[in-house]
Amino acid sequence: MSNSTADSATIYVLNGPNLNLLGLREPEIYGSQTLDDIAGMLEDRGRELGLEIDMRQSNHEGHLVDWLHEAQAEGVKAVLLNAGAYTHTSVAIHDAIKSIKVPVIEVHLSNPHKREGFRHHSYVGMAAQGTVCGFGANSYIVALEAAARL
Ligand code: CA2
């Protein structure tokens, strides 16, 4: 058995609108870690689990749809998806998740169920394999560990 990265499965970690501001604004809600910090944490844990991390962020809904399609075409093992506010609005992302066979795990830093009513509905969660929320940056790590076991 080899440990080379050529053998390791890839996990896409897709992040939606405004998450590029992580660590720079509203640390009381979203924590003080930046998206780059979270990418580093995921890469460290991914190395231990034999998983390669492909971390992306976009403020544009269509990019997230395209990357979900790409996950299927590239045969990635799983997608961790924090769709940001599109979680609560996007039928297009819901349909894209349903259109692929790759398992998608919904991730949130905060717990949307403890927040405003408009965050209680998730088009992503209705289509995803499962959801991890409320643990700050560790939500991503828990989701990665779940993905490793799929
Ligand atoms: O808790 C999460 O991860 C969310 O997906 C974050 C979204 C929010 O709309 C969801 O309801 C829950 C918002 C991301 C905005 O990120 C910011 C980061 C720093 C400063 C301002 C916004």
mmCIF file of C-alpha atoms in Angstrom, residues 31-32 42-43 47 51 68 90 100 107 113 119 129 132 138 144:
data_model
loop_
_atom_site.group_PDB
_atom_site.id
_atom_site.type_symbol
_atom_site.label_atom_id
_atom_site.label_comp_id
_atom_site.label_asym_id
_atom_site.label_seq_id
_atom_site.Cartn_x
_atom_site.Cartn_y
_atom_site.Cartn_z
ATOM 1 C CA GLY A 31 -14.967 33.349 14.826
ATOM 2 C CA SER A 32 -11.566 34.903 14.232
ATOM 3 C CA LEU A 42 -8.461 20.928 6.700
ATOM 4 C CA GLU A 43 -5.220 20.177 4.871
ATOM 5 C CA ARG A 47 -3.191 14.516 5.364
ATOM 6 C CA LEU A 51 -7.606 13.066 1.710
ATOM 7 C CA LEU A 68 -20.831 20.878 -7.962
ATOM 8 C CA SER A 90 -30.968 28.836 -3.865
ATOM 9 C CA ILE A 100 -24.846 14.662 -8.823
ATOM 10 C CA VAL A 107 -21.441 22.940 6.708
ATOM 11 C CA HIS A 113 -31.448 27.291 13.849
ATOM 12 C CA ARG A 119 -32.045 31.042 8.312
ATOM 13 C CA GLN A 129 -26.376 13.810 2.823
ATOM 14 C CA VAL A 132 -22.696 19.949 10.504
ATOM 15 C CA ASN A 138 -14.453 22.840 13.693
ATOM 16 C CA LEU A 144 -14.289 16.127 6.801
#
